[in-house]
Coordinates of C-alpha atoms in Angstrom, one line a residue:
X816 CA 13.2 -14.5 9.5
X817 CA 14.5 -11.2 10.8
X818 CA 14.1 -8.4 8.2
X819 CA 15.5 -4.8 8.5
X820 CA 14.1 -2.2 6.2
X821 CA 15.4 1.4 5.8
X822 CA 12.4 3.5 5.1
X823 CA 11.5 7.0 4.2
X824 CA 7.9 8.2 4.0
X825 CA 5.1 7.3 1.5
X826 CA 7.0 4.8 -0.7
X827 CA 8.7 3.1 2.2
X828 CA 5.4 2.9 4.2
X829 CA 3.4 1.4 1.3
X830 CA 6.2 -1.1 0.6
X831 CA 6.1 -2.2 4.2
X832 CA 2.4 -2.8 4.0
X833 CA 3.1 -5.1 1.1
X834 CA 6.0 -6.8 2.9
X835 CA 3.7 -7.6 5.9
X836 CA 1.3 -9.4 3.5
X837 CA 4.2 -11.2 1.8
X838 CA 5.7 -12.8 4.9
X839 CA 4.3 -15.2 7.5
X840 CA 2.5 -13.6 10.4
X841 CA 4.9 -12.9 13.2
X842 CA 7.9 -12.3 11.0
X843 CA 10.4 -10.0 12.8
X844 CA 10.5 -6.7 10.9
X845 CA 12.5 -3.8 12.1
X846 CA 12.1 -0.4 10.3
X847 CA 14.9 2.2 10.6
X848 CA 13.1 5.4 9.8
X849 CA 14.5 8.6 8.3
X850 CA 14.5 11.6 10.6
X851 CA 16.3 14.0 8.2
X852 CA 12.9 15.3 7.2
X853 CA 12.0 16.3 10.8
X854 CA 11.1 19.9 11.4
X855 CA 10.1 22.1 14.3
X856 CA 6.8 23.9 13.6
X857 CA 4.6 25.9 16.0
X858 CA 6.9 24.9 18.9
X859 CA 6.4 21.2 18.0
X860 CA 8.7 18.4 16.8
X861 CA 7.2 17.0 13.6
X862 CA 8.6 13.7 12.2
X863 CA 6.9 13.2 8.9
X864 CA 8.5 9.9 7.8
X865 CA 8.2 8.2 11.2
X866 CA 4.5 9.2 11.3
X867 CA 3.8 8.2 7.8
X868 CA 5.0 4.7 8.5
X869 CA 3.2 4.6 11.8
X870 CA -0.1 5.8 10.4
X871 CA 0.1 3.7 7.3
X872 CA 0.7 0.4 9.1
X873 CA -1.6 1.4 11.9
X874 CA -4.6 2.2 9.8
X875 CA -4.8 5.9 10.3
X876 CA -3.3 7.3 7.1
X877 CA -5.0 9.5 4.6
X878 CA -4.9 6.9 1.8
X879 CA -5.4 9.4 -1.0
X880 CA -2.6 11.6 0.0
X881 CA -0.3 8.9 1.4
X882 CA 0.5 11.2 4.4
X883 CA -1.4 12.8 7.2
X884 CA -4.3 11.5 9.1
X885 CA -7.5 10.1 7.7
X886 CA -10.8 12.1 8.3
X887 CA -8.7 15.1 9.1
X888 CA -9.8 18.7 9.8
X889 CA -7.7 21.9 9.8
X890 CA -9.3 24.2 12.3
X891 CA -6.2 24.8 14.3
X892 CA -4.2 25.6 11.2
X893 CA -6.9 28.1 10.1
X894 CA -6.9 29.7 13.5
X895 CA -3.1 30.0 13.5
X896 CA -3.4 31.7 10.1
X897 CA -6.0 34.1 11.4
X898 CA -3.4 35.2 14.0
X899 CA -0.9 35.6 11.2
X900 CA 1.2 32.7 12.5
X901 CA 2.9 30.5 9.8
X902 CA 4.1 28.8 7.9
X903 CA 0.8 28.2 6.1
X904 CA 2.5 26.0 3.4
X905 CA 2.8 23.0 5.8
X906 CA -0.6 21.5 6.4
X907 CA -0.8 20.0 9.9
X908 CA -4.2 18.7 10.6
X909 CA -6.0 18.7 14.0
X910 CA -5.6 14.9 14.6
X911 CA -2.0 15.1 13.5
X912 CA -1.3 18.0 15.9
X913 CA -2.1 15.6 18.8
X914 CA 0.8 13.3 17.8
X915 CA 3.2 16.2 17.6
X916 CA 2.1 17.6 21.0
X917 CA 2.6 14.2 22.7
X918 CA 6.0 13.8 21.1
X919 CA 7.2 17.2 22.0
X920 CA 6.0 16.9 25.6
X921 CA 7.8 13.6 26.0
X922 CA 11.0 15.0 24.4
X923 CA 10.8 18.0 26.7
X924 CA 10.5 15.6 29.7
X925 CA 13.8 14.1 28.7
X926 CA 12.8 11.0 26.7
X927 CA 14.9 10.2 23.6
X928 CA 13.1 10.1 20.2
X929 CA 13.5 6.3 20.0
X930 CA 11.6 5.9 23.3
X931 CA 9.0 8.4 22.2
X932 CA 8.5 6.6 18.9
X933 CA 8.0 3.3 20.7
X934 CA 5.4 4.9 23.0
X935 CA 3.5 6.4 20.1
X936 CA 3.5 3.1 18.4
X937 CA 1.8 1.5 21.4
X938 CA -1.4 3.2 20.2
X939 CA -1.0 2.4 16.5
X940 CA 0.3 -1.2 16.7
X941 CA 2.0 -1.0 13.3
X942 CA 3.2 -4.7 13.5
X943 CA 6.8 -3.7 13.1
X944 CA 9.5 -2.3 15.4
X945 CA 9.9 1.3 14.2
X946 CA 13.2 2.9 15.3
X947 CA 14.4 6.4 14.3
X948 CA 17.8 6.4 12.6
X949 CA 19.1 8.6 15.4
X950 CA 18.0 10.2 18.6
X951 CA 20.2 13.2 17.7
X952 CA 18.8 16.1 15.7
X953 CA 19.5 15.7 12.0
X954 CA 17.8 18.0 9.4
X955 CA 18.3 17.8 5.7
X956 CA 18.9 21.2 4.0
X957 CA 19.0 22.0 0.4
X958 CA 21.1 24.7 -1.3
X959 CA 19.3 26.6 -3.9
X960 CA 19.6 29.8 -5.9
X961 CA 16.6 32.2 -5.9
X962 CA 16.7 35.6 -7.6
X963 CA 20.5 35.4 -7.9
X964 CA 21.0 34.6 -4.3
X965 CA 22.3 31.3 -3.1
X966 CA 20.9 30.1 0.2
X967 CA 20.1 27.0 2.2
X968 CA 16.5 26.0 3.0
X969 CA 15.0 23.2 5.0
X970 CA 14.2 20.2 2.9
X971 CA 10.5 20.5 3.8
X972 CA 10.5 24.1 2.5
X973 CA 12.2 23.0 -0.7
X974 CA 9.8 20.0 -1.2
X975 CA 6.5 21.3 0.0
X976 CA 6.6 25.1 -0.4
X977 CA 8.9 25.4 -3.4
X978 CA 7.7 22.1 -4.9
X979 CA 11.4 21.6 -6.0
X980 CA 10.8 24.3 -8.7
X981 CA 14.4 25.3 -8.7
X982 CA 17.5 23.1 -9.1
X983 CA 18.9 21.7 -5.9
X984 CA 22.6 22.7 -5.9
X985 CA 23.5 20.5 -2.9
X986 CA 21.8 18.4 -0.3
X987 CA 23.2 18.4 3.2
X988 CA 22.0 16.3 6.2
X989 CA 23.0 18.8 8.8
X990 CA 24.1 17.2 12.1
X991 CA 24.5 13.7 10.6
X992 CA 28.3 13.6 11.0
X993 CA 27.9 14.3 14.7
X994 CA 25.0 11.9 15.2
X995 CA 24.9 8.4 16.6
X996 CA 22.6 5.5 15.6
X997 CA 19.6 5.3 17.9
X998 CA 19.6 2.4 20.4
X999 CA 18.7 -0.8 18.6
X1000 CA 19.7 0.3 15.1
X1001 CA 23.1 -1.4 14.9
X1002 CA 21.8 -4.4 16.9
X1003 CA 18.9 -5.0 14.5
X1004 CA 21.3 -4.8 11.5
X1005 CA 23.7 -7.3 13.2
X1006 CA 21.0 -9.9 13.8
X1007 CA 19.2 -9.4 10.5
X1008 CA 18.7 -12.2 7.9
X1009 CA 18.1 -9.7 5.2
X1010 CA 18.3 -5.9 4.7
X1011 CA 15.9 -4.2 2.3
X1012 CA 16.0 -0.8 0.7
X1013 CA 12.4 0.0 -0.5
X1014 CA 11.7 2.4 -3.3
X1015 CA 12.3 5.4 -1.1
X1016 CA 14.2 8.5 -2.1
X1017 CA 17.9 7.4 -2.4
X1018 CA 19.2 10.8 -1.4
X1019 CA 17.0 12.3 1.3
X1020 CA 15.5 9.2 2.7
X1021 CA 17.7 6.1 2.6
X1022 CA 20.8 8.3 1.8
X1023 CA 20.2 10.3 5.0
X1024 CA 19.9 7.1 7.1
X1025 CA 23.2 5.8 5.6
X1026 CA 24.8 9.2 6.5
X1027 CA 24.5 8.4 10.2
X1028 CA 28.0 7.2 11.2
X1029 CA 28.1 3.4 11.6
X1030 CA 25.0 2.5 9.7
X1031 CA 26.4 2.0 6.3
X1032 CA 29.4 0.1 7.7
X1033 CA 27.1 -2.1 9.8
X1034 CA 25.0 -3.0 6.7
X1035 CA 28.1 -3.7 4.6
X1036 CA 29.7 -5.9 7.3
X1037 CA 26.5 -7.7 8.4
X1038 CA 27.2 -10.6 6.0
X1039 CA 23.6 -10.9 4.9
X1040 CA 21.9 -10.1 1.6
X1041 CA 21.1 -6.5 1.0
X1042 CA 18.5 -6.0 -1.7
X1043 CA 17.0 -2.7 -3.0
X1044 CA 14.0 -1.8 -5.2
X1045 CA 14.5 1.0 -7.7
X1046 CA 12.4 4.2 -7.1
X1047 CA 13.1 5.1 -10.7
X1048 CA 10.9 3.5 -13.4
X1049 CA 11.5 4.4 -17.0
X1050 CA 14.0 7.1 -16.1
X1051 CA 11.6 9.0 -13.9
X1052 CA 10.7 8.9 -10.2
X1053 CA 7.6 6.8 -9.5
X1054 CA 6.5 9.5 -7.0
X1055 CA 7.7 12.9 -6.0
X1056 CA 10.7 14.7 -7.4
X1057 CA 13.7 12.4 -6.6
X1058 CA 15.3 13.4 -9.9
X1059 CA 15.9 16.9 -8.5
X1060 CA 17.9 15.7 -5.5
X1061 CA 19.6 13.0 -7.5
X1062 CA 20.9 15.7 -9.9
X1063 CA 22.3 17.6 -6.9
X1064 CA 24.5 14.6 -6.0
X1065 CA 25.5 14.0 -9.6
X1066 CA 23.4 10.9 -10.2
X1067 CA 21.3 10.3 -13.3
X1068 CA 17.7 9.6 -12.8
X1069 CA 17.9 6.0 -14.0
X1070 CA 17.5 2.7 -12.2
X1071 CA 21.0 1.7 -13.1
X1072 CA 22.6 4.9 -11.9
X1073 CA 20.8 4.7 -8.5
X1074 CA 22.1 1.1 -8.1
X1075 CA 25.6 2.3 -8.9
X1076 CA 25.2 5.2 -6.4
X1077 CA 24.6 2.7 -3.6
X1078 CA 27.4 0.5 -5.0
X1079 CA 28.3 -3.2 -4.9
X1080 CA 30.0 -2.7 -1.6
X1081 CA 26.6 -2.1 -0.1
X1082 CA 24.0 -3.7 -2.4
X1083 CA 23.9 -7.4 -3.3
X1084 CA 20.7 -7.4 -5.3
X1085 CA 18.7 -4.8 -7.1
X1086 CA 15.2 -5.0 -8.6
X1087 CA 14.3 -2.8 -11.6
X1088 CA 11.0 -2.5 -13.4
X1089 CA 10.3 -4.5 -16.5
X1090 CA 10.5 -1.3 -18.6
X1091 CA 14.1 -1.0 -17.5
X1092 CA 15.1 -4.6 -18.3
X1093 CA 17.8 -3.3 -20.7
X1094 CA 19.7 -2.0 -17.6
X1095 CA 20.0 -5.4 -16.0
X1096 CA 23.3 -6.3 -17.8
X1097 CA 24.9 -3.0 -16.9
X1098 CA 24.0 -3.4 -13.2
X1099 CA 25.2 -7.0 -13.0
X1100 CA 28.5 -5.8 -14.6
X1101 CA 28.9 -3.7 -11.4
X1102 CA 28.7 -6.9 -9.3
X1103 CA 25.1 -6.4 -8.2
X1104 CA 22.6 -9.2 -9.0
X1105 CA 19.7 -7.7 -10.8
X1106 CA 16.2 -8.8 -11.9
X1107 CA 13.5 -7.0 -13.9
X1108 CA 10.0 -7.3 -12.3
X1109 CA 6.9 -5.1 -12.1
X1110 CA 7.6 -2.4 -9.6
X1111 CA 4.5 -0.2 -9.5
X1112 CA 2.7 -0.3 -6.2
X1113 CA -0.8 -0.1 -7.8
X1114 CA -2.5 -2.1 -5.0
X1115 CA -1.6 -4.2 -2.0
X1116 CA -1.3 -7.4 -3.9
X1117 CA 1.1 -5.9 -6.4
X1118 CA 3.2 -4.5 -3.6
X1119 CA 3.2 -7.8 -1.8
X1120 CA 4.5 -9.4 -5.1
X1121 CA 7.3 -6.8 -5.2
X1122 CA 8.3 -7.7 -1.6
X1123 CA 8.3 -11.4 -2.4
X1124 CA 10.5 -10.8 -5.4
X1125 CA 12.9 -8.9 -3.2
X1126 CA 13.0 -11.7 -0.7
X1127 CA 13.5 -14.3 -3.5
X1128 CA 16.4 -12.3 -4.8
X1129 CA 17.9 -12.2 -1.3
X1130 CA 17.7 -16.0 -1.2
X1131 CA 19.3 -16.2 -4.6
X1132 CA 22.1 -13.9 -3.6
X1133 CA 22.6 -15.8 -0.3
X1134 CA 23.2 -19.1 -2.2

């Protein structure tokens, strides 16, 4: 079986770990990673979502945080702060710095991000093929109003520094319209047996990947089951502040509304949590097969069961 997964950061990475347990060893899994969260800091190219997938599946993630390296220290960050060099709100650790230094050196030498990501994965051996959505620069920006002034800030500033404390007025993946899918992205979709949307942010993670010209169309035309898992449980995000960016694109923070946001032209199947079982009928009325199952990734076994439910629904849709 060939599986393609569109993934953001923590939620996508943890789902992938469960998926690996749920399928036979050696199953072909290709992960198309969001790069809209990428940011340049201290002269370095930082790819938070790609690294979270790589570290999580490679055994180097900080399990408690869900991001960053395990057994991390922050001496470089402290020294930079002592020089008055910021931003201080983005916590790069010493081990993490090494990844960004290697990536930036390779990019400066002329290698595309997809080739750099492949090289970094040689160390971590994540057990999947990890491809950035595009080799082109795409950065998600958020329009906000602060002290009566409307301005755009990088998504990382909105999410990390501001903690989404003000409403998001608009979310724009800057550069997406001019970008092209990275080598291997469209090919992986074309040869897939199933495409999965994990419980990642539907606006700034999966939504940004789908904003790359050709990706949404390739998935819709692939002729294989496309199954998603709701990131909303009981009308609230399982993790993070997805409700803030959903509101910016006019989508309610409900499992049914997110399914409708993706649409029957893209989704064939949708899993909601058991607490949202009442929404199954509404979703199926939209032409999307829906099932209510436990969707909290409380441990690896629970996550593997979620992955198996998604694959079972894909087979049901296929028939």
